[in-house]
Coordinates of C-alpha atoms and ligand atoms in Angstrom, one line a residue:
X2 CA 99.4 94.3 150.1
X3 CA 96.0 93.6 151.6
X4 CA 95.9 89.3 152.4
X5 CA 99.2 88.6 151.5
X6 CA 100.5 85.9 152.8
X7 CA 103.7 85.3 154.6
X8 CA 105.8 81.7 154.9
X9 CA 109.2 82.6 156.2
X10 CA 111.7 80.1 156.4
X11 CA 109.8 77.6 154.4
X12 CA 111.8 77.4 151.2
X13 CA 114.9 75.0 150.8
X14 CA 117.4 77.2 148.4
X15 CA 117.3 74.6 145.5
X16 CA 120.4 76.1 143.0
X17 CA 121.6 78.9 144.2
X18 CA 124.0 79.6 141.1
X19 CA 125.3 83.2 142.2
X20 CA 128.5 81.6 142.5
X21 CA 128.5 80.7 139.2
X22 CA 127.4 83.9 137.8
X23 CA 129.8 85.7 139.2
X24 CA 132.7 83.4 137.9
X25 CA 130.9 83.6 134.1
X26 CA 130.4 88.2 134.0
X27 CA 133.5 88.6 132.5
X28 CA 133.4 86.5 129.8
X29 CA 129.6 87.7 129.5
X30 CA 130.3 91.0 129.4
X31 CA 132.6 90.4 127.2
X32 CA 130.7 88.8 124.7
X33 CA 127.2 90.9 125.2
X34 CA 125.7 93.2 122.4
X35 CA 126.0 91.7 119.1
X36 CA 123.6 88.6 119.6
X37 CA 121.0 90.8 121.6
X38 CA 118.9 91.7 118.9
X39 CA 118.7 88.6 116.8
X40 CA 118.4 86.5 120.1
X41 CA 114.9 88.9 120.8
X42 CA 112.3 87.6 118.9
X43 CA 113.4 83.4 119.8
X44 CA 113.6 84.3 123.5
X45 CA 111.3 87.1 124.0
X46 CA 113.9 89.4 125.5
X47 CA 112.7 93.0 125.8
X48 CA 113.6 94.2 128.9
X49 CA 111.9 96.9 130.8
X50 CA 112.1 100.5 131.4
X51 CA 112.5 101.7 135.3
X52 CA 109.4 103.7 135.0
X53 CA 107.3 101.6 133.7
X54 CA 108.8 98.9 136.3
X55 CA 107.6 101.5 139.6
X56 CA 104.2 101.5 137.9
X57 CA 103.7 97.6 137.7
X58 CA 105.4 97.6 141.5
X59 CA 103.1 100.4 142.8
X60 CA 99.8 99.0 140.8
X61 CA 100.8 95.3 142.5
X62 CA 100.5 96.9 146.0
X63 CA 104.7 96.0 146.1
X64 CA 105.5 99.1 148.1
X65 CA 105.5 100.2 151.5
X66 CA 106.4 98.3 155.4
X67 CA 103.8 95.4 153.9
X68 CA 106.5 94.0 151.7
X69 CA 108.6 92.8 154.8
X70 CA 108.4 89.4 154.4
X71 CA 106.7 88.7 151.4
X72 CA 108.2 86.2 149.4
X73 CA 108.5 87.8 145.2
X74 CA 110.1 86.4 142.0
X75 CA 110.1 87.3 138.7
X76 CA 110.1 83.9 136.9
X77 CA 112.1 85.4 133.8
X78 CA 114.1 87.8 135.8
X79 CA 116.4 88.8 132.0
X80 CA 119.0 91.3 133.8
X81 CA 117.3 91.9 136.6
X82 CA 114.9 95.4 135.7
X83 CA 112.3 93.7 138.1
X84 CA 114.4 92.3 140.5
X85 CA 116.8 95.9 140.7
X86 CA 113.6 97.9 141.7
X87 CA 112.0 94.9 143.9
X88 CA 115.4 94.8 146.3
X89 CA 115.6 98.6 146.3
X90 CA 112.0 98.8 148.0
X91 CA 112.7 95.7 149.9
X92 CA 115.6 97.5 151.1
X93 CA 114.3 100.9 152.3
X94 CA 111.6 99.0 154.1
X95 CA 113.8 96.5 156.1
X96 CA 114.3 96.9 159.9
X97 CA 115.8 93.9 160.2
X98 CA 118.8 91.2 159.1
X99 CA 118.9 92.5 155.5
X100 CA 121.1 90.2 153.9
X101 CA 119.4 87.2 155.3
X102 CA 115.7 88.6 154.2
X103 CA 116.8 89.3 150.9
X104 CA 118.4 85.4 150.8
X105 CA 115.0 84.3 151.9
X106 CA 112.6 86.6 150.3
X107 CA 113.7 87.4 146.3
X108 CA 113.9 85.2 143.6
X109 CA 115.1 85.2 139.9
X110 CA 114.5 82.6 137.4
X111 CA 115.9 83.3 133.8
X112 CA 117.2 81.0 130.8
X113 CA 120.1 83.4 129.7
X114 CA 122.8 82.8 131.6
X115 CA 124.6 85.9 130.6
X116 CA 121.4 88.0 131.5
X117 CA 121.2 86.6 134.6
X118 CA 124.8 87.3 135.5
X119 CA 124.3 90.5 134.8
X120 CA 121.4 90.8 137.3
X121 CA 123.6 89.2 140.0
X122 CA 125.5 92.0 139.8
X123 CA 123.0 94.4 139.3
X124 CA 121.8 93.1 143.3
X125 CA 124.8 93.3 144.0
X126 CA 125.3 96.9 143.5
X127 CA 121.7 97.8 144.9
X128 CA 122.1 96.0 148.3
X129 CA 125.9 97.3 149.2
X130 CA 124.1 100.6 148.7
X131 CA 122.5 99.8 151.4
X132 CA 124.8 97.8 153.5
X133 CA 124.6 94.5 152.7
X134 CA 126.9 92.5 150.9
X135 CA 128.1 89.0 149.9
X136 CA 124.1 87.8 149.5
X137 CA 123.9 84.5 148.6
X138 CA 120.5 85.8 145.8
X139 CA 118.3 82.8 145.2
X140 CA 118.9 83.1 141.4
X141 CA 117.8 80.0 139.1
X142 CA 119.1 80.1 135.9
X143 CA 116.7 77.7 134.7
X144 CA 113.8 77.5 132.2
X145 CA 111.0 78.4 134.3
X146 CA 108.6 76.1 132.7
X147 CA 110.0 73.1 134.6
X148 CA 110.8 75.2 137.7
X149 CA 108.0 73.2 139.8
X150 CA 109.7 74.1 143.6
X151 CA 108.1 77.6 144.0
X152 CA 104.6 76.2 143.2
X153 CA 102.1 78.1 145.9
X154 CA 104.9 79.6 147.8
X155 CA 105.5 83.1 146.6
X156 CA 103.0 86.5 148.0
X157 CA 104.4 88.4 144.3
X158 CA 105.6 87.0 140.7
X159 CA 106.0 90.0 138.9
X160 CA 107.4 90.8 135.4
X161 CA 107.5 90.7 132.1
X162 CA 107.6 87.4 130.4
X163 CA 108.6 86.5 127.5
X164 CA 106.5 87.2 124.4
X165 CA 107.2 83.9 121.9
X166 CA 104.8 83.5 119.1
X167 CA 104.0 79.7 118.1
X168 CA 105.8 79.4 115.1
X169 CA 109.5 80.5 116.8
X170 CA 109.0 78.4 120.0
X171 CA 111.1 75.7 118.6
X172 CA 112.5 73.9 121.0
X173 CA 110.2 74.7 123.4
X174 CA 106.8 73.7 121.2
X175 CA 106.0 70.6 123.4
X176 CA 106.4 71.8 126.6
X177 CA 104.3 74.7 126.0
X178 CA 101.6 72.8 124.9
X179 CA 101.4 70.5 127.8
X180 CA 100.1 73.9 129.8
X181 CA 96.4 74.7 129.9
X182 CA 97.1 78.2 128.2
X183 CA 98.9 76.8 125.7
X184 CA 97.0 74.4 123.8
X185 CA 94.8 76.2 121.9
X186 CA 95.0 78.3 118.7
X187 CA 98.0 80.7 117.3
X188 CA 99.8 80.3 121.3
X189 CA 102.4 82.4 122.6
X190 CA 104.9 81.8 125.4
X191 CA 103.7 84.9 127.6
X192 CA 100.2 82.7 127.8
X193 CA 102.3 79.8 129.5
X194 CA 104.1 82.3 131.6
X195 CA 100.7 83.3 133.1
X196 CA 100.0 79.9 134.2
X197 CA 103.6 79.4 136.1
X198 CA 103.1 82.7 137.1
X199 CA 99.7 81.6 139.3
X200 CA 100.8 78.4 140.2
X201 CA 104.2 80.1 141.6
X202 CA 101.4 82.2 143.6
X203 CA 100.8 81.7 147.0
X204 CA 97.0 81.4 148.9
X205 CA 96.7 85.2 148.4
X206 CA 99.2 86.0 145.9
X207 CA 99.1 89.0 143.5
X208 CA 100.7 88.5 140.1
X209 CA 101.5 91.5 137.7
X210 CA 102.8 91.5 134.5
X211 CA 103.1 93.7 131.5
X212 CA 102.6 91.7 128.4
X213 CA 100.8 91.3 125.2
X214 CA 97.1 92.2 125.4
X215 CA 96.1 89.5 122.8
X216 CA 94.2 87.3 125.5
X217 CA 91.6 89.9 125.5
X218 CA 90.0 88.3 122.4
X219 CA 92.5 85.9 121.3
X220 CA 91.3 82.1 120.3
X221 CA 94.7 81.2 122.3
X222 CA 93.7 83.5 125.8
X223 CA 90.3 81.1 126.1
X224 CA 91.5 79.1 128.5
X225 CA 93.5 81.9 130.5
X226 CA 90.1 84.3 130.5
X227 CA 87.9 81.3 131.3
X228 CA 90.5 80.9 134.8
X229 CA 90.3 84.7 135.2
X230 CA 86.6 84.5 135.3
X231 CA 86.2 81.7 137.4
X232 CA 88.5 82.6 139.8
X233 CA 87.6 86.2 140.3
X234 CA 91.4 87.1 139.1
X235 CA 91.5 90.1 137.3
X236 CA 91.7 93.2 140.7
X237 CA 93.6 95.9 137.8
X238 CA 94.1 96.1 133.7
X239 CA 96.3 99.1 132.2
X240 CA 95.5 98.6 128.9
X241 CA 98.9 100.7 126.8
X242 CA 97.1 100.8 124.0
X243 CA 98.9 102.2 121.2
X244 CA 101.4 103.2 123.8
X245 CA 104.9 101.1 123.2
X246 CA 106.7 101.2 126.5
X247 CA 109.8 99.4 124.7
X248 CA 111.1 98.8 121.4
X249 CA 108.7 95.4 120.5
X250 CA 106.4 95.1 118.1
X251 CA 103.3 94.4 119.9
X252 CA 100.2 96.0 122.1
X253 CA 100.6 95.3 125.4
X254 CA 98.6 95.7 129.0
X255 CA 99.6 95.9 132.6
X256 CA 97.3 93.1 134.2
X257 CA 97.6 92.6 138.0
X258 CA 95.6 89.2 139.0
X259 CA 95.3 88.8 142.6
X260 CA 93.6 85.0 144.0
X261 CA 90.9 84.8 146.8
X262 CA 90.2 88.9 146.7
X263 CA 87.3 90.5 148.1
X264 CA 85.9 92.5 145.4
X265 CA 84.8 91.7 142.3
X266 CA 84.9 94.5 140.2
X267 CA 88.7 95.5 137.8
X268 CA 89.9 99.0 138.0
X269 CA 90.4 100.0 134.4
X270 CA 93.3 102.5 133.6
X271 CA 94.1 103.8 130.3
X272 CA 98.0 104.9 129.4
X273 CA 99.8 107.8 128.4
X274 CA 103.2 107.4 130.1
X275 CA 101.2 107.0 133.5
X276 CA 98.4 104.7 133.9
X277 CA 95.3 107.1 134.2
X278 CA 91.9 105.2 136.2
X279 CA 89.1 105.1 133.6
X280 CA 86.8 102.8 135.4
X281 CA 85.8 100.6 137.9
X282 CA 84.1 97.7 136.3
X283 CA 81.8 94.7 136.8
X284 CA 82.6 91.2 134.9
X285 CA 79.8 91.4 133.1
X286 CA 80.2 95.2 131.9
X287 CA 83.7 94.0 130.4
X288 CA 83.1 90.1 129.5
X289 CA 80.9 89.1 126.8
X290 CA 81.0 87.2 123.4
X291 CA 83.7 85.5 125.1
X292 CA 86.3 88.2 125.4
X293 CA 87.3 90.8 127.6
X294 CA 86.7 94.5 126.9
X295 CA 88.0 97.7 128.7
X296 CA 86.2 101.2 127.8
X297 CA 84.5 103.2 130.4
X298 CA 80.7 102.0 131.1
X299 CA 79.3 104.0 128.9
X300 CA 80.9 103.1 126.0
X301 CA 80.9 99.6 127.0
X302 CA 77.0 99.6 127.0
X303 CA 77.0 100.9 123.4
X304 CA 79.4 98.2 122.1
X305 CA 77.5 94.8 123.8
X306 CA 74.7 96.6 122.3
X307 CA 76.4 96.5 119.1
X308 CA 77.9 93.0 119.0
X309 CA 74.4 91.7 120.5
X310 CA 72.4 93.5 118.2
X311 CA 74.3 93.3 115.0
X312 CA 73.1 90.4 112.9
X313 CA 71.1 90.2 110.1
X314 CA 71.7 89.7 106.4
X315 CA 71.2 92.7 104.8
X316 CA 74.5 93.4 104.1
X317 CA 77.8 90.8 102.6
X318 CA 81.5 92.2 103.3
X319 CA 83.9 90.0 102.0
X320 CA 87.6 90.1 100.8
X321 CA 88.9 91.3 97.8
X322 CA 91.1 89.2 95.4
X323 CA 93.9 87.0 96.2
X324 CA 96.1 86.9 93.9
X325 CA 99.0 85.4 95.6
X326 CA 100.5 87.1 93.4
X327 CA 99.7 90.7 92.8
X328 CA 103.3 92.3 91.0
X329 CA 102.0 89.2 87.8
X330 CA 97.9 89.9 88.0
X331 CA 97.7 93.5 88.5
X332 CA 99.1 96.6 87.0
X333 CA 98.4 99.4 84.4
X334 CA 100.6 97.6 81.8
X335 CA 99.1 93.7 82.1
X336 CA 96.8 92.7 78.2
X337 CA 93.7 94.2 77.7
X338 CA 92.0 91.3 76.1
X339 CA 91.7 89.5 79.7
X340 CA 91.9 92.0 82.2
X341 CA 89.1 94.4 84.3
X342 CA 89.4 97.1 86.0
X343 CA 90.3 96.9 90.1
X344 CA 90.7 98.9 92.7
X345 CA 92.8 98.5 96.0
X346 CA 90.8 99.1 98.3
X347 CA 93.1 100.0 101.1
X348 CA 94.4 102.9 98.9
X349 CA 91.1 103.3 96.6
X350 CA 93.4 104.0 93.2
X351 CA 92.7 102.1 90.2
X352 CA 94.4 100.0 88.1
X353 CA 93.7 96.9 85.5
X354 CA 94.1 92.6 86.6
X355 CA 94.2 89.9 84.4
X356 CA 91.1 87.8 85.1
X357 CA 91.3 84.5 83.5
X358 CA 87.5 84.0 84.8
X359 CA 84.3 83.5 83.2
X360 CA 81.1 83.0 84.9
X361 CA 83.1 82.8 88.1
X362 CA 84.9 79.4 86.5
X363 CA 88.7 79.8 85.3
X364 CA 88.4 79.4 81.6
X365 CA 90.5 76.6 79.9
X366 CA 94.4 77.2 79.6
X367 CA 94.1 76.3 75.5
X368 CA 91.3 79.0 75.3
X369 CA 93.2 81.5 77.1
X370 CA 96.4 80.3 75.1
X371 CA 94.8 81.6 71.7
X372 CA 95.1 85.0 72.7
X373 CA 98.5 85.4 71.9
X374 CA 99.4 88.6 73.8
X375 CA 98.1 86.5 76.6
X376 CA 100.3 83.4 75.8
X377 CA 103.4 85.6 76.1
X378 CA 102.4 87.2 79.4
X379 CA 102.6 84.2 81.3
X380 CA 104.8 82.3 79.2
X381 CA 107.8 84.3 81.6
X382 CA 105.7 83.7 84.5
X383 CA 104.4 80.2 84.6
X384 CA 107.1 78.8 87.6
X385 CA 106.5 81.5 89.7
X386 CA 102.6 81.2 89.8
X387 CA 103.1 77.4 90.6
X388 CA 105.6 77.9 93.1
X389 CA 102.5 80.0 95.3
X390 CA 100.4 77.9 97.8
X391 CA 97.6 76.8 96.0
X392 CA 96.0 73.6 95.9
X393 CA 95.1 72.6 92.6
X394 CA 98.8 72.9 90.3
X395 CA 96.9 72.8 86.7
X396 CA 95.0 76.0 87.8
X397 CA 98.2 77.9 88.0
X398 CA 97.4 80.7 85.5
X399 CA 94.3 81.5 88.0
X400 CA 94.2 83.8 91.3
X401 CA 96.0 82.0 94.6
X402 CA 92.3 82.2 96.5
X403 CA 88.4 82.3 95.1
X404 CA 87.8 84.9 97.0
X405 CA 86.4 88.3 95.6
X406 CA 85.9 86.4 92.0
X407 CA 82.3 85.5 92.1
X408 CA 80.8 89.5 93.0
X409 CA 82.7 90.7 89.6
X410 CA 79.4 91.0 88.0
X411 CA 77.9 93.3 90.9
X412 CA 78.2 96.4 92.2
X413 CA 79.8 96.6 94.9
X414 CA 81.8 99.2 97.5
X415 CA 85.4 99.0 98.4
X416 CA 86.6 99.8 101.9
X417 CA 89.7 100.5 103.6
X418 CA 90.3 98.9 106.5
X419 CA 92.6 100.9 108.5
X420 CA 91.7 104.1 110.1
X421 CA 92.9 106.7 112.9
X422 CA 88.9 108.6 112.7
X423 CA 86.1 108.3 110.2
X424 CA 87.9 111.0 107.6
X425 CA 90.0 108.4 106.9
X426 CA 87.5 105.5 105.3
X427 CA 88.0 105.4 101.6
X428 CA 84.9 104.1 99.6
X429 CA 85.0 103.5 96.2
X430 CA 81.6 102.8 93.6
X431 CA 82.7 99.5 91.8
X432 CA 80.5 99.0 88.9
X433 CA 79.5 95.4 87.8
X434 CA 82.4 94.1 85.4
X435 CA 85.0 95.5 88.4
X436 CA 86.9 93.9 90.9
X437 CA 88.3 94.5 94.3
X438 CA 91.7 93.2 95.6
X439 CA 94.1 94.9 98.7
X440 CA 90.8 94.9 100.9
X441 CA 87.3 94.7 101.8
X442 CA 83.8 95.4 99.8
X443 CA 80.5 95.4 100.9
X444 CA 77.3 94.3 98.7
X445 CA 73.6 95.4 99.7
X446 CA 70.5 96.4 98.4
X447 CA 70.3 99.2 100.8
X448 CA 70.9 102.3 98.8
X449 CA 74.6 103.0 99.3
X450 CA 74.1 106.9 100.2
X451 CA 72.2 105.0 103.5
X452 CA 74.9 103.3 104.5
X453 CA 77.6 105.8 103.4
X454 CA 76.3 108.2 106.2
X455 CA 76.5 105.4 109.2
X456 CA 80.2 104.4 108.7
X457 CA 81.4 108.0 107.5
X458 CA 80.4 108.5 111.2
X459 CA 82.4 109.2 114.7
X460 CA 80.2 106.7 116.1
X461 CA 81.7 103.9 113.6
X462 CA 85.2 105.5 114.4
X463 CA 84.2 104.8 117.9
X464 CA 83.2 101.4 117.5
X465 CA 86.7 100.3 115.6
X466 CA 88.2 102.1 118.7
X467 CA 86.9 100.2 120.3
X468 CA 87.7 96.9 119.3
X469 CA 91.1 97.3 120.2
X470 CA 92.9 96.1 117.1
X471 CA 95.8 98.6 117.3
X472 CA 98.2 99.2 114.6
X473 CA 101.3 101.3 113.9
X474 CA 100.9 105.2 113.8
X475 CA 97.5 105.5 116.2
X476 CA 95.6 103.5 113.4
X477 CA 92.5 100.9 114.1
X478 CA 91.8 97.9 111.7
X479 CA 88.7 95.5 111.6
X480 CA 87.7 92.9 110.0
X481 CA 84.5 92.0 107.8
X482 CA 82.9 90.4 110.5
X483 CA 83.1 93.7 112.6
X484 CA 82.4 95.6 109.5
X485 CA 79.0 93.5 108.9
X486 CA 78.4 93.7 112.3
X487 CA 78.2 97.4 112.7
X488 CA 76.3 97.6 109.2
X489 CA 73.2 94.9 110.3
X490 CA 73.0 97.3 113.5
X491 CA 72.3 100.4 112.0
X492 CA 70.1 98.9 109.6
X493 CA 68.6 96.1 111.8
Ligands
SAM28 C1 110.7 90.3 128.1 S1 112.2 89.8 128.8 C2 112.0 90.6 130.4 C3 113.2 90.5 131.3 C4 112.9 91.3 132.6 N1 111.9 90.7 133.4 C5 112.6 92.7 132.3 O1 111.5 93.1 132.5 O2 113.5 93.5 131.9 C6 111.9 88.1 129.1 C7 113.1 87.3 129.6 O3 112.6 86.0 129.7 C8 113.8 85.1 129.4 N2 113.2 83.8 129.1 C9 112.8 83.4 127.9 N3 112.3 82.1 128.0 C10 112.5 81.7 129.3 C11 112.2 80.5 130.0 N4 111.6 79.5 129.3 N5 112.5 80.5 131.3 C12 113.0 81.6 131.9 N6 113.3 82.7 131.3 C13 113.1 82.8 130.0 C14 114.5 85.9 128.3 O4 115.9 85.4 128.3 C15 114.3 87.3 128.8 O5 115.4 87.7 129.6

């Protein structure tokens, strides 16, 4: 790796817990399997593929005679994908007194004692093949959040951290929050890792991981893009896009940050198995409205010129209905007397919802109550609806949100929000006296056959591409905001 920086000898072995390791695999092995999969999602263990392991090696500049005495670790090292392929190159490459260069040189951190057995032996295996044996491997089991001893000491941390959302951090809540990346907004553990990750790195350190791509954009990646910037970190993204390299819910990106570089541009690969170059790109083609953005230049142009250019307030998209409670309100079988036609608009079928509204206010329960038919329907119902999260209890015979209730008297548009191309957008004429719930609508005064023709488009499919906002089965969603957007520019 061009820069790296060497510091042999420096590092006092602070717990070397092979020993230990070894002592625990049989019971480990023993008791591996069943706990794997409900243990995932709490500690963020997915490990990774071989293939995809080479690729964030080779993209990290890992490979070749410049590894000889580069200090690496992967700071949640699980069974030891990362650390298998790391000692196999480390090996081929050594001339020297392998045994005591991979004692000096590799390092593991990982919570889970049995996974971290299980890489001790893993090592094991990979360094007899090659002659050495009986390494004492600088293994921590530890949580690498208060692992403070490699700080500005290693040439590599590469990985794949743990992905932890917020809300199943538990124990580990208030520790993530005392790190910079993890204070703000719906956090995630993978954030924290980052930080570790570049304090672990040494003058001219290179850190790769493959992880969630969420900081792109996120409200919780501002203070990890606002480093990246600043520092002139980010040397390679592979964004995987709809790609899943392993079983795990979630859209993830190669990222290879590299401090005190030379250049200042970010080679830009897309993914389809292999990481394929796209671009080479400038911070200010790829940052702007405070997130990052990865498309070749050309279509990077057209969406600043988009996100600039689209304001304006010719158009309102808004949320349907929320009901809170949809199976009660809505249905083809729900009273007459108080209902209106609706339509979802994710699926653009109709159906009938009570609608306990008039003039946008929720009538009184006694007038509702004459209606008999009415009186009955919610008689069977009326703990469930106050069981919902809604603020005011003596409103419970009313929707869960406002939302949607106000535009019943105007026509309006229903819209999908989920597409793969622009054959997929469903819009549906909603007459005043209509409502719109499982979606978005748009209101305007521009005449809707206008309109119809710039988001039936490829160059809207284009745009929602290129947001990023991946779901399952090669499908984009957006949001209202995005949908306005795109609207006020074709029509600004
Ligand atoms: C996504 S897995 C990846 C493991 C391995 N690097 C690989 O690629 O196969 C993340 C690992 O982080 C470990 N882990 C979770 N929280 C940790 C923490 N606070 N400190 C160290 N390791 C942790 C999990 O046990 C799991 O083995």
């Amino acid at each position: 790796m061009e820069g790296g920086r060497s510091r042999k000898g420096g590092l006092p072995r602070v717990f070397d817990v092979s020993e230990i390791v070894r002592e625990n695999l049989d019971i480990t092995l023993r008791k591996e399997s069943t706990s794997d999969k409900t243990d995932c999602k709490n500690t963020g263990r997915v490990y990774t593929p071989r293939r995809v392991v080479d690729q964030i090696l080779d993209l990290a500049g890992y490979r070749g005679p410049g590894i000889v005495g580069k200090r690496v670790v992967d700071n949640s090292c699980g069974d030891g994908a990362f650390l298998g392929a790391i000692v196999e190159r480390y090996c081929r490459e050594s001339r020297g007194n392998l045994k005591r260069e991979l004692e000096e040189f590799v390092f593991g951190i990982e919570i889970d004692e049995r996974a971290i057995a299980r890489c001790a032996e893993r090592l094991d295996e990979m360094a007899a093949r090659f002659g050495a044996r009986d390494v004492r491997w600088n293994l921590l089991r530890a949580n690498a959040l208060s692992v403070e001893q490699y700080d500005g000491t290693m040439d590599f941390v590469l990985g794949n951290p743990p992905y932890v959302r917020v809300h199943r951090l538990g124990d580990s809540f208030d520790a993530v929050k005392r790190f910079k990346f993890g204070r703000r907004g719906m956090t995630d553990l993978y954030l924290v890792f980052y930080e570790i990750g570049l304090n672990m790195l040494s003058e001219n350190g290179t850190l790769a991981y493959i992880a969630p791509s969420s900081f792109f954009n996120s409200v919780a990646g501002e203070a990890f893009r606002t480093r990246i910037v600043e520092d002139n970190l980010l040397a390679s993204v592979v964004d995987l896009g709809h790609y899943q390299a392993f079983k795990a819910a979630t859209y993830n990106a190669i990222v290879v940050l590299q401090k005190n570089r030379a250049a200042s541009t970010t080679k830009y690969y897309e993914y389809d198995g292999e990481p394929r170059r796209v671009d080479e790109l400038a911070l200010e083609d790829l940052y702007f409205q405070n997130a990052f953005h990865f498309l070749n230049r050309e279509d990077l142009r057209e969406l600043k010129e988009i996100l600039t250019l689209g304001v304006g307030d010719k158009f309102e998209v808004k949320n349907g209905f929320a009901t809170l409670a949809d199976s009660f309100f809505i249905g083809d079988s729900v009273p007459l007397s108080r209902s209106i036609p609706v339509v979802k608009a994710s699926t653009g079928k109709w159906t009938r919802c009570v609608f306990p509204y008039e003039n946008g206010k929720l009538v009184p329960w006694e007038e509702l109550a004459r209606d008999a038919e009415l009186r009955v329907f919610y008689g069977s119902a009326k703990q469930r609806l106050k069981k919902r999260s809604i603020t005011n209890r003596d409103e419970w015979y009313g929707f869960g949100r406002s939302q949607g209730i106000v535009d019943v008297p105007k026509r309006k548009f229903s819209i999908n929000s989920l597409l793969r191309d622009e054959k997929d957008l469903k819009l549906v004429d909603c007459p005043p006296g209509t409502g719109v719930y499982g979606g978005l609508y748009v209101v305007s005064d521009v005449p809707f056959d206008e309109w119809r023709n710039a988001l039936v488009s490829e160059r809207f499919a284009r745009y929602v591409a290129s947001l990023k906002k991946y779901k399952s089965g090669g499908y984009y969603t957006f949001s209202s905001k995005d949908l306005k957007t795109f609207l006020e520019y074709s029509f600004r």
